[in-house]
mmCIF file with all atom_site columns, C-alpha atoms in Angstrom:
data_model
loop_
_atom_site.group_PDB
_atom_site.id
_atom_site.type_symbol
_atom_site.label_atom_id
_atom_site.label_alt_id
_atom_site.label_comp_id
_atom_site.label_asym_id
_atom_site.label_entity_id
_atom_site.label_seq_id
_atom_site.pdbx_PDB_ins_code
_atom_site.Cartn_x
_atom_site.Cartn_y
_atom_site.Cartn_z
_atom_site.occupancy
_atom_site.B_iso_or_equiv
_atom_site.pdbx_formal_charge
_atom_site.auth_seq_id
_atom_site.auth_comp_id
_atom_site.auth_asym_id
_atom_site.auth_atom_id
_atom_site.pdbx_PDB_model_num
ATOM 1   C CA . MET A 1 1   ? 57.906 94.601  131.877 1.00 0.00 ? 1   MET A CA 1
ATOM 2   C CA . ARG A 1 2   ? 55.718 97.095  133.717 1.00 0.00 ? 2   ARG A CA 1
ATOM 3   C CA . ILE A 1 3   ? 56.871 99.110  136.709 1.00 0.00 ? 3   ILE A CA 1
ATOM 4   C CA . ALA A 1 4   ? 55.033 101.282 139.228 1.00 0.00 ? 4   ALA A CA 1
ATOM 5   C CA . LEU A 1 5   ? 56.877 104.494 138.383 1.00 0.00 ? 5   LEU A CA 1
ATOM 6   C CA . ASP A 1 6   ? 56.776 107.510 140.654 1.00 0.00 ? 6   ASP A CA 1
ATOM 7   C CA . HIS A 1 7   ? 59.258 109.727 138.838 1.00 0.00 ? 7   HIS A CA 1
ATOM 8   C CA . ILE A 1 8   ? 62.542 109.802 136.972 1.00 0.00 ? 8   ILE A CA 1
ATOM 9   C CA . GLY A 1 9   ? 65.453 112.162 137.464 1.00 0.00 ? 9   GLY A CA 1
ATOM 10  C CA . TRP A 1 10  ? 67.969 113.831 135.182 1.00 0.00 ? 10  TRP A CA 1
ATOM 11  C CA . LEU A 1 11  ? 71.314 114.640 136.778 1.00 0.00 ? 11  LEU A CA 1
ATOM 12  C CA . ALA A 1 12  ? 73.585 117.406 135.465 1.00 0.00 ? 12  ALA A CA 1
ATOM 13  C CA . PRO A 1 13  ? 76.481 119.484 136.811 1.00 0.00 ? 13  PRO A CA 1
ATOM 14  C CA . ASP A 1 14  ? 74.257 122.586 136.700 1.00 0.00 ? 14  ASP A CA 1
ATOM 15  C CA . VAL A 1 15  ? 70.519 122.209 137.346 1.00 0.00 ? 15  VAL A CA 1
ATOM 16  C CA . ASN A 1 16  ? 69.863 125.614 135.780 1.00 0.00 ? 16  ASN A CA 1
ATOM 17  C CA . ARG A 1 17  ? 71.062 124.361 132.397 1.00 0.00 ? 17  ARG A CA 1
ATOM 18  C CA . LEU A 1 18  ? 68.547 121.527 132.611 1.00 0.00 ? 18  LEU A CA 1
ATOM 19  C CA . ILE A 1 19  ? 65.821 124.010 133.547 1.00 0.00 ? 19  ILE A CA 1
ATOM 20  C CA . ASP A 1 20  ? 66.629 126.101 130.472 1.00 0.00 ? 20  ASP A CA 1
ATOM 21  C CA . VAL A 1 21  ? 66.443 123.047 128.191 1.00 0.00 ? 21  VAL A CA 1
ATOM 22  C CA . PHE A 1 22  ? 63.123 121.765 129.534 1.00 0.00 ? 22  PHE A CA 1
ATOM 23  C CA . THR A 1 23  ? 61.595 125.247 129.576 1.00 0.00 ? 23  THR A CA 1
ATOM 24  C CA . ALA A 1 24  ? 62.556 125.643 125.916 1.00 0.00 ? 24  ALA A CA 1
ATOM 25  C CA . LEU A 1 25  ? 60.769 122.343 125.225 1.00 0.00 ? 25  LEU A CA 1
ATOM 26  C CA . GLY A 1 26  ? 57.553 123.834 126.569 1.00 0.00 ? 26  GLY A CA 1
ATOM 27  C CA . PHE A 1 27  ? 57.469 122.313 130.037 1.00 0.00 ? 27  PHE A CA 1
ATOM 28  C CA . ARG A 1 28  ? 56.454 124.207 133.173 1.00 0.00 ? 28  ARG A CA 1
ATOM 29  C CA . VAL A 1 29  ? 59.497 123.802 135.408 1.00 0.00 ? 29  VAL A CA 1
ATOM 30  C CA . LEU A 1 30  ? 59.051 124.429 139.138 1.00 0.00 ? 30  LEU A CA 1
ATOM 31  C CA . GLY A 1 31  ? 62.079 125.389 141.206 1.00 0.00 ? 31  GLY A CA 1
ATOM 32  C CA . PRO A 1 32  ? 64.843 124.644 141.869 1.00 0.00 ? 32  PRO A CA 1
ATOM 33  C CA . VAL A 1 33  ? 64.511 124.046 145.609 1.00 0.00 ? 33  VAL A CA 1
ATOM 34  C CA . PRO A 1 34  ? 66.930 122.347 148.016 1.00 0.00 ? 34  PRO A CA 1
ATOM 35  C CA . LEU A 1 35  ? 66.255 118.824 149.196 1.00 0.00 ? 35  LEU A CA 1
ATOM 36  C CA . GLN A 1 36  ? 66.689 118.199 152.898 1.00 0.00 ? 36  GLN A CA 1
ATOM 37  C CA . SER A 1 37  ? 67.358 114.794 154.393 1.00 0.00 ? 37  SER A CA 1
ATOM 38  C CA . GLY A 1 38  ? 67.037 113.130 157.760 1.00 0.00 ? 38  GLY A CA 1
ATOM 39  C CA . GLU A 1 39  ? 64.758 113.643 160.724 1.00 0.00 ? 39  GLU A CA 1
ATOM 40  C CA . ALA A 1 40  ? 66.839 116.694 161.725 1.00 0.00 ? 40  ALA A CA 1
ATOM 41  C CA . ARG A 1 41  ? 66.442 118.231 158.239 1.00 0.00 ? 41  ARG A CA 1
ATOM 42  C CA . HIS A 1 42  ? 70.119 118.299 157.360 1.00 0.00 ? 42  HIS A CA 1
ATOM 43  C CA . PRO A 1 43  ? 70.796 119.953 153.980 1.00 0.00 ? 43  PRO A CA 1
ATOM 44  C CA . ALA A 1 44  ? 71.347 117.305 151.328 1.00 0.00 ? 44  ALA A CA 1
ATOM 45  C CA . ALA A 1 45  ? 73.522 119.561 149.129 1.00 0.00 ? 45  ALA A CA 1
ATOM 46  C CA . GLN A 1 46  ? 71.182 118.737 146.258 1.00 0.00 ? 46  GLN A CA 1
ATOM 47  C CA . TRP A 1 47  ? 68.966 121.132 144.324 1.00 0.00 ? 47  TRP A CA 1
ATOM 48  C CA . SER A 1 48  ? 66.055 119.898 142.228 1.00 0.00 ? 48  SER A CA 1
ATOM 49  C CA . ALA A 1 49  ? 63.439 121.346 139.907 1.00 0.00 ? 49  ALA A CA 1
ATOM 50  C CA . HIS A 1 50  ? 60.297 119.470 138.921 1.00 0.00 ? 50  HIS A CA 1
ATOM 51  C CA . VAL A 1 51  ? 57.969 118.963 135.960 1.00 0.00 ? 51  VAL A CA 1
ATOM 52  C CA . MET A 1 52  ? 54.680 117.604 137.275 1.00 0.00 ? 52  MET A CA 1
ATOM 53  C CA . PHE A 1 53  ? 52.254 115.334 135.419 1.00 0.00 ? 53  PHE A CA 1
ATOM 54  C CA . ARG A 1 54  ? 49.020 113.750 136.646 1.00 0.00 ? 54  ARG A CA 1
ATOM 55  C CA . ASP A 1 55  ? 50.579 110.914 138.614 1.00 0.00 ? 55  ASP A CA 1
ATOM 56  C CA . THR A 1 56  ? 54.289 110.995 137.753 1.00 0.00 ? 56  THR A CA 1
ATOM 57  C CA . TYR A 1 57  ? 56.898 113.704 137.349 1.00 0.00 ? 57  TYR A CA 1
ATOM 58  C CA . LEU A 1 58  ? 60.374 114.580 136.135 1.00 0.00 ? 58  LEU A CA 1
ATOM 59  C CA . GLU A 1 59  ? 63.092 115.671 138.540 1.00 0.00 ? 59  GLU A CA 1
ATOM 60  C CA . LEU A 1 60  ? 65.953 117.850 137.262 1.00 0.00 ? 60  LEU A CA 1
ATOM 61  C CA . THR A 1 61  ? 68.786 117.836 139.750 1.00 0.00 ? 61  THR A CA 1
ATOM 62  C CA . SER A 1 62  ? 72.399 118.633 140.574 1.00 0.00 ? 62  SER A CA 1
ATOM 63  C CA . VAL A 1 63  ? 74.574 117.602 143.508 1.00 0.00 ? 63  VAL A CA 1
ATOM 64  C CA . ALA A 1 64  ? 77.280 119.604 145.261 1.00 0.00 ? 64  ALA A CA 1
ATOM 65  C CA . ASP A 1 65  ? 80.904 118.456 145.186 1.00 0.00 ? 65  ASP A CA 1
ATOM 66  C CA . GLY A 1 66  ? 80.926 117.955 148.939 1.00 0.00 ? 66  GLY A CA 1
ATOM 67  C CA . ALA A 1 67  ? 77.821 115.726 149.038 1.00 0.00 ? 67  ALA A CA 1
ATOM 68  C CA . VAL A 1 68  ? 79.850 112.525 149.214 1.00 0.00 ? 68  VAL A CA 1
ATOM 69  C CA . GLY A 1 69  ? 77.061 110.581 150.946 1.00 0.00 ? 69  GLY A CA 1
ATOM 70  C CA . ASN A 1 70  ? 74.576 111.268 148.160 1.00 0.00 ? 70  ASN A CA 1
ATOM 71  C CA . PRO A 1 71  ? 74.156 108.238 145.846 1.00 0.00 ? 71  PRO A CA 1
ATOM 72  C CA . LEU A 1 72  ? 74.320 110.576 142.812 1.00 0.00 ? 72  LEU A CA 1
ATOM 73  C CA . HIS A 1 73  ? 77.644 112.113 143.870 1.00 0.00 ? 73  HIS A CA 1
ATOM 74  C CA . ARG A 1 74  ? 79.737 109.716 141.746 1.00 0.00 ? 74  ARG A CA 1
ATOM 75  C CA . TRP A 1 75  ? 78.159 111.113 138.536 1.00 0.00 ? 75  TRP A CA 1
ATOM 76  C CA . ARG A 1 76  ? 77.823 114.779 139.561 1.00 0.00 ? 76  ARG A CA 1
ATOM 77  C CA . ALA A 1 77  ? 80.248 116.080 136.906 1.00 0.00 ? 77  ALA A CA 1
ATOM 78  C CA . ASP A 1 78  ? 79.097 113.815 134.054 1.00 0.00 ? 78  ASP A CA 1
ATOM 79  C CA . PRO A 1 79  ? 77.071 115.107 131.085 1.00 0.00 ? 79  PRO A CA 1
ATOM 80  C CA . PRO A 1 80  ? 73.289 115.299 131.674 1.00 0.00 ? 80  PRO A CA 1
ATOM 81  C CA . CYS A 1 81  ? 71.706 111.871 131.885 1.00 0.00 ? 81  CYS A CA 1
ATOM 82  C CA . VAL A 1 82  ? 68.795 110.067 133.508 1.00 0.00 ? 82  VAL A CA 1
ATOM 83  C CA . ARG A 1 83  ? 70.317 108.665 136.686 1.00 0.00 ? 83  ARG A CA 1
ATOM 84  C CA . LEU A 1 84  ? 67.248 108.234 138.921 1.00 0.00 ? 84  LEU A CA 1
ATOM 85  C CA . VAL A 1 85  ? 64.345 105.849 138.552 1.00 0.00 ? 85  VAL A CA 1
ATOM 86  C CA . LEU A 1 86  ? 61.959 106.159 141.506 1.00 0.00 ? 86  LEU A CA 1
ATOM 87  C CA . LEU A 1 87  ? 59.301 103.495 142.025 1.00 0.00 ? 87  LEU A CA 1
ATOM 88  C CA . ARG A 1 88  ? 56.182 103.873 144.154 1.00 0.00 ? 88  ARG A CA 1
ATOM 89  C CA . ALA A 1 89  ? 55.946 102.428 147.640 1.00 0.00 ? 89  ALA A CA 1
ATOM 90  C CA . VAL A 1 90  ? 52.756 102.456 149.695 1.00 0.00 ? 90  VAL A CA 1
ATOM 91  C CA . ASP A 1 91  ? 54.844 101.620 152.769 1.00 0.00 ? 91  ASP A CA 1
ATOM 92  C CA . ALA A 1 92  ? 58.577 102.123 152.330 1.00 0.00 ? 92  ALA A CA 1
ATOM 93  C CA . GLY A 1 93  ? 59.510 99.927  155.287 1.00 0.00 ? 93  GLY A CA 1
ATOM 94  C CA . ALA A 1 94  ? 57.365 97.014  154.180 1.00 0.00 ? 94  ALA A CA 1
ATOM 95  C CA . GLU A 1 95  ? 58.560 97.302  150.561 1.00 0.00 ? 95  GLU A CA 1
ATOM 96  C CA . ARG A 1 96  ? 62.177 97.343  151.651 1.00 0.00 ? 96  ARG A CA 1
ATOM 97  C CA . ALA A 1 97  ? 61.632 94.209  153.741 1.00 0.00 ? 97  ALA A CA 1
ATOM 98  C CA . ARG A 1 98  ? 59.974 92.439  150.788 1.00 0.00 ? 98  ARG A CA 1
ATOM 99  C CA . LEU A 1 99  ? 62.806 93.280  148.408 1.00 0.00 ? 99  LEU A CA 1
ATOM 100 C CA . ALA A 1 100 ? 65.499 92.347  150.941 1.00 0.00 ? 100 ALA A CA 1
ATOM 101 C CA . SER A 1 101 ? 63.852 88.954  151.460 1.00 0.00 ? 101 SER A CA 1
ATOM 102 C CA . ALA A 1 102 ? 63.927 88.475  147.679 1.00 0.00 ? 102 ALA A CA 1
ATOM 103 C CA . GLY A 1 103 ? 67.704 88.986  147.736 1.00 0.00 ? 103 GLY A CA 1
ATOM 104 C CA . LEU A 1 104 ? 67.855 92.531  146.332 1.00 0.00 ? 104 LEU A CA 1
ATOM 105 C CA . PRO A 1 105 ? 70.607 94.690  147.892 1.00 0.00 ? 105 PRO A CA 1
ATOM 106 C CA . VAL A 1 106 ? 68.740 97.657  149.436 1.00 0.00 ? 106 VAL A CA 1
ATOM 107 C CA . ARG A 1 107 ? 69.807 100.407 151.833 1.00 0.00 ? 107 ARG A CA 1
ATOM 108 C CA . ASP A 1 108 ? 67.973 101.617 154.907 1.00 0.00 ? 108 ASP A CA 1
ATOM 109 C CA . VAL A 1 109 ? 64.847 103.765 154.667 1.00 0.00 ? 109 VAL A CA 1
ATOM 110 C CA . GLN A 1 110 ? 65.575 107.502 154.898 1.00 0.00 ? 110 GLN A CA 1
ATOM 111 C CA . HIS A 1 111 ? 63.443 110.589 155.408 1.00 0.00 ? 111 HIS A CA 1
ATOM 112 C CA . ALA A 1 112 ? 63.586 113.706 153.236 1.00 0.00 ? 112 ALA A CA 1
ATOM 113 C CA . GLU A 1 113 ? 61.501 116.701 152.264 1.00 0.00 ? 113 GLU A CA 1
ATOM 114 C CA . ARG A 1 114 ? 61.338 119.610 149.869 1.00 0.00 ? 114 ARG A CA 1
ATOM 115 C CA . ARG A 1 115 ? 59.566 122.938 149.985 1.00 0.00 ? 115 ARG A CA 1
ATOM 116 C CA . LEU A 1 116 ? 56.530 123.301 147.726 1.00 0.00 ? 116 LEU A CA 1
ATOM 117 C CA . ILE A 1 117 ? 56.505 126.560 145.793 1.00 0.00 ? 117 ILE A CA 1
ATOM 118 C CA . TYR A 1 118 ? 53.048 126.041 144.303 1.00 0.00 ? 118 TYR A CA 1
ATOM 119 C CA . GLY A 1 119 ? 49.524 125.333 145.504 1.00 0.00 ? 119 GLY A CA 1
ATOM 120 C CA . ALA A 1 120 ? 49.129 125.976 149.219 1.00 0.00 ? 120 ALA A CA 1
ATOM 121 C CA . GLY A 1 121 ? 52.886 125.766 149.779 1.00 0.00 ? 121 GLY A CA 1
ATOM 122 C CA . GLY A 1 122 ? 54.244 123.911 152.769 1.00 0.00 ? 122 GLY A CA 1
ATOM 123 C CA . VAL A 1 123 ? 56.566 120.930 152.417 1.00 0.00 ? 123 VAL A CA 1
ATOM 124 C CA . ALA A 1 124 ? 56.399 117.575 150.664 1.00 0.00 ? 124 ALA A CA 1
ATOM 125 C CA . ARG A 1 125 ? 57.699 114.846 152.976 1.00 0.00 ? 125 ARG A CA 1
ATOM 126 C CA . PHE A 1 126 ? 58.725 111.413 151.827 1.00 0.00 ? 126 PHE A CA 1
ATOM 127 C CA . ARG A 1 127 ? 60.372 108.169 152.934 1.00 0.00 ? 127 ARG A CA 1
ATOM 128 C CA . TRP A 1 128 ? 62.686 106.433 150.505 1.00 0.00 ? 128 TRP A CA 1
ATOM 129 C CA . PHE A 1 129 ? 65.413 103.834 150.059 1.00 0.00 ? 129 PHE A CA 1
ATOM 130 C CA . ASP A 1 130 ? 67.613 102.886 147.138 1.00 0.00 ? 130 ASP A CA 1
ATOM 131 C CA . SER A 1 131 ? 69.526 100.051 145.540 1.00 0.00 ? 131 SER A CA 1
ATOM 132 C CA . ASP A 1 132 ? 72.556 99.703  143.257 1.00 0.00 ? 132 ASP A CA 1
ATOM 133 C CA . SER A 1 133 ? 70.911 96.826  141.438 1.00 0.00 ? 133 SER A CA 1
ATOM 134 C CA . VAL A 1 134 ? 71.021 98.475  137.981 1.00 0.00 ? 134 VAL A CA 1
ATOM 135 C CA . PRO A 1 135 ? 74.386 99.713  136.605 1.00 0.00 ? 135 PRO A CA 1
ATOM 136 C CA . GLY A 1 136 ? 74.564 103.446 135.935 1.00 0.00 ? 136 GLY A CA 1
ATOM 137 C CA . THR A 1 137 ? 71.247 104.202 137.605 1.00 0.00 ? 137 THR A CA 1
ATOM 138 C CA . VAL A 1 138 ? 70.053 104.772 141.150 1.00 0.00 ? 138 VAL A CA 1
ATOM 139 C CA . VAL A 1 139 ? 66.841 102.790 141.501 1.00 0.00 ? 139 VAL A CA 1
ATOM 140 C CA . ALA A 1 140 ? 64.863 103.865 144.553 1.00 0.00 ? 140 ALA A CA 1
ATOM 141 C CA . TRP A 1 141 ? 61.426 103.491 146.112 1.00 0.00 ? 141 TRP A CA 1
ATOM 142 C CA . VAL A 1 142 ? 59.523 106.460 147.499 1.00 0.00 ? 142 VAL A CA 1
ATOM 143 C CA . GLN A 1 143 ? 56.545 106.777 149.801 1.00 0.00 ? 143 GLN A CA 1
ATOM 144 C CA . HIS A 1 144 ? 55.007 110.251 149.600 1.00 0.00 ? 144 HIS A CA 1
ATOM 145 C CA . LEU A 1 145 ? 53.484 111.499 152.832 1.00 0.00 ? 145 LEU A CA 1
ATOM 146 C CA . ASP A 1 146 ? 51.914 114.570 151.191 1.00 0.00 ? 146 ASP A CA 1
ATOM 147 C CA . ARG A 1 147 ? 50.958 113.205 147.782 1.00 0.00 ? 147 ARG A CA 1
ATOM 148 C CA . GLU A 1 148 ? 47.807 115.309 147.326 1.00 0.00 ? 148 GLU A CA 1
ATOM 149 C CA . ALA A 1 149 ? 49.704 118.569 147.824 1.00 0.00 ? 149 ALA A CA 1
ATOM 150 C CA . LEU A 1 150 ? 52.527 117.344 145.576 1.00 0.00 ? 150 LEU A CA 1
ATOM 151 C CA . PHE A 1 151 ? 50.239 116.738 142.597 1.00 0.00 ? 151 PHE A CA 1
ATOM 152 C CA . ASP A 1 152 ? 48.388 120.044 142.820 1.00 0.00 ? 152 ASP A CA 1
ATOM 153 C CA . PRO A 1 153 ? 45.855 120.439 139.937 1.00 0.00 ? 153 PRO A CA 1
ATOM 154 C CA . ASP A 1 154 ? 47.286 123.855 139.038 1.00 0.00 ? 154 ASP A CA 1
ATOM 155 C CA . VAL A 1 155 ? 50.650 122.455 137.919 1.00 0.00 ? 155 VAL A CA 1
ATOM 156 C CA . ILE A 1 156 ? 49.958 119.056 136.336 1.00 0.00 ? 156 ILE A CA 1
ATOM 157 C CA . ASP A 1 157 ? 48.866 120.352 132.913 1.00 0.00 ? 157 ASP A CA 1
ATOM 158 C CA . GLN A 1 158 ? 51.886 121.231 130.802 1.00 0.00 ? 158 GLN A CA 1
ATOM 159 C CA . PRO A 1 159 ? 51.935 124.101 128.253 1.00 0.00 ? 159 PRO A CA 1
ATOM 160 C CA . ASN A 1 160 ? 53.263 121.693 125.600 1.00 0.00 ? 160 ASN A CA 1
ATOM 161 C CA . THR A 1 161 ? 50.324 119.281 126.308 1.00 0.00 ? 161 THR A CA 1
ATOM 162 C CA . ALA A 1 162 ? 52.574 116.463 127.644 1.00 0.00 ? 162 ALA A CA 1
ATOM 163 C CA . TYR A 1 163 ? 50.616 114.698 130.360 1.00 0.00 ? 163 TYR A CA 1
ATOM 164 C CA . ALA A 1 164 ? 52.384 111.466 131.364 1.00 0.00 ? 164 ALA A CA 1
ATOM 165 C CA . ILE A 1 165 ? 55.481 109.298 131.203 1.00 0.00 ? 165 ILE A CA 1
ATOM 166 C CA . GLU A 1 166 ? 54.538 106.410 128.935 1.00 0.00 ? 166 GLU A CA 1
ATOM 167 C CA . ALA A 1 167 ? 57.740 104.360 128.910 1.00 0.00 ? 167 ALA A CA 1
ATOM 168 C CA . VAL A 1 168 ? 61.286 104.218 130.203 1.00 0.00 ? 168 VAL A CA 1
ATOM 169 C CA . HIS A 1 169 ? 63.976 102.807 127.917 1.00 0.00 ? 169 HIS A CA 1
ATOM 170 C CA . CYS A 1 170 ? 66.997 101.518 129.806 1.00 0.00 ? 170 CYS A CA 1
ATOM 171 C CA . ALA A 1 171 ? 70.387 100.561 128.385 1.00 0.00 ? 171 ALA A CA 1
ATOM 172 C CA . ALA A 1 172 ? 70.800 97.883  131.057 1.00 0.00 ? 172 ALA A CA 1
ATOM 173 C CA . THR A 1 173 ? 69.675 94.565  129.584 1.00 0.00 ? 173 THR A CA 1
ATOM 174 C CA . ASP A 1 174 ? 68.746 92.961  132.908 1.00 0.00 ? 174 ASP A CA 1
ATOM 175 C CA . TRP A 1 175 ? 66.538 94.551  135.521 1.00 0.00 ? 175 TRP A CA 1
ATOM 176 C CA . PRO A 1 176 ? 65.860 92.456  138.617 1.00 0.00 ? 176 PRO A CA 1
ATOM 177 C CA . ALA A 1 177 ? 62.527 90.669  138.409 1.00 0.00 ? 177 ALA A CA 1
ATOM 178 C CA . ALA A 1 178 ? 61.656 92.058  141.856 1.00 0.00 ? 178 ALA A CA 1
ATOM 179 C CA . LEU A 1 179 ? 61.259 95.518  140.266 1.00 0.00 ? 179 LEU A CA 1
ATOM 180 C CA . ALA A 1 180 ? 58.360 94.395  138.088 1.00 0.00 ? 180 ALA A CA 1
ATOM 181 C CA . ASP A 1 181 ? 54.794 95.280  139.044 1.00 0.00 ? 181 ASP A CA 1
ATOM 182 C CA . GLU A 1 182 ? 52.452 93.794  136.473 1.00 0.00 ? 182 GLU A CA 1
ATOM 183 C CA . ASP A 1 183 ? 49.338 94.432  138.585 1.00 0.00 ? 183 ASP A CA 1
ATOM 184 C CA . THR A 1 184 ? 49.647 98.157  139.327 1.00 0.00 ? 184 THR A CA 1
ATOM 185 C CA . GLY A 1 185 ? 52.443 99.148  136.957 1.00 0.00 ? 185 GLY A CA 1
ATOM 186 C CA . ASN A 1 186 ? 51.726 102.384 135.116 1.00 0.00 ? 186 ASN A CA 1
ATOM 187 C CA . VAL A 1 187 ? 54.781 102.563 132.834 1.00 0.00 ? 187 VAL A CA 1
ATOM 188 C CA . GLU A 1 188 ? 56.407 100.149 130.412 1.00 0.00 ? 188 GLU A CA 1
ATOM 189 C CA . LEU A 1 189 ? 60.106 99.452  131.004 1.00 0.00 ? 189 LEU A CA 1
ATOM 190 C CA . CYS A 1 190 ? 62.017 98.562  127.838 1.00 0.00 ? 190 CYS A CA 1
ATOM 191 C CA . CYS A 1 191 ? 65.512 97.123  128.383 1.00 0.00 ? 191 CYS A CA 1
ATOM 192 C CA . GLY A 1 192 ? 68.439 96.929  125.991 1.00 0.00 ? 192 GLY A CA 1
ATOM 193 C CA . ALA A 1 193 ? 70.822 99.557  124.623 1.00 0.00 ? 193 ALA A CA 1
ATOM 194 C CA . ALA A 1 194 ? 69.108 101.926 122.218 1.00 0.00 ? 194 ALA A CA 1
ATOM 195 C CA . ARG A 1 195 ? 72.463 102.890 120.736 1.00 0.00 ? 195 ARG A CA 1
ATOM 196 C CA . ALA A 1 196 ? 76.082 101.894 121.061 1.00 0.00 ? 196 ALA A CA 1
ATOM 197 C CA . GLY A 1 197 ? 77.625 103.158 124.261 1.00 0.00 ? 197 GLY A CA 1
ATOM 198 C CA . ALA A 1 198 ? 74.320 104.150 125.851 1.00 0.00 ? 198 ALA A CA 1
ATOM 199 C CA . THR A 1 199 ? 74.227 104.344 129.643 1.00 0.00 ? 199 THR A CA 1
ATOM 200 C CA . GLY A 1 200 ? 71.545 105.137 132.154 1.00 0.00 ? 200 GLY A CA 1
ATOM 201 C CA . ALA A 1 201 ? 67.938 105.458 131.063 1.00 0.00 ? 201 ALA A CA 1
ATOM 202 C CA . VAL A 1 202 ? 65.999 107.480 128.501 1.00 0.00 ? 202 VAL A CA 1
ATOM 203 C CA . VAL A 1 203 ? 62.404 108.476 129.055 1.00 0.00 ? 203 VAL A CA 1
ATOM 204 C CA . GLY A 1 204 ? 59.567 108.625 126.570 1.00 0.00 ? 204 GLY A CA 1
ATOM 205 C CA . VAL A 1 205 ? 57.054 111.370 127.402 1.00 0.00 ? 205 VAL A CA 1
#
């Protein structure tokens, strides 16, 4: 099954511990920076760092105890794990309508942004919505409004020579068919537990 992957996210109680681990693995880690949500730019009580590739990226994130409206809040104190799988959307509103008509439980489209600390700076704005359709993982769709600035050429080449996400291995045995994108999918999704007791998703880089 191929999916149109935008990025995946690791969640941990302390984002700085994740940054230390990925830096030691030879990745260029940018941030962390706070995410802001809503048209009025309310703080989302979530801090994320990023490892950029040519057309995908890794998000390393943590969520504050008080961020009860954040879909990651329920796992905020759990050991580090991939909890976010973000798929691409050319038009978030249209994609949400398509998935809802196919029977997938999806939430309303939201607006968010983060400050860019590389390239020309500024902010990266995006529209997104999510679904609880896969146990243990927040599956969401994201429409980037500043994609060119996000994937700045100066940060997409990693010191350890990693250049892409090739596959995502998920412990869940059933992903909804509506998530598949065989025409434009850029990443292979492999379902089924890789080991006893596995939860969430594991990425192959």
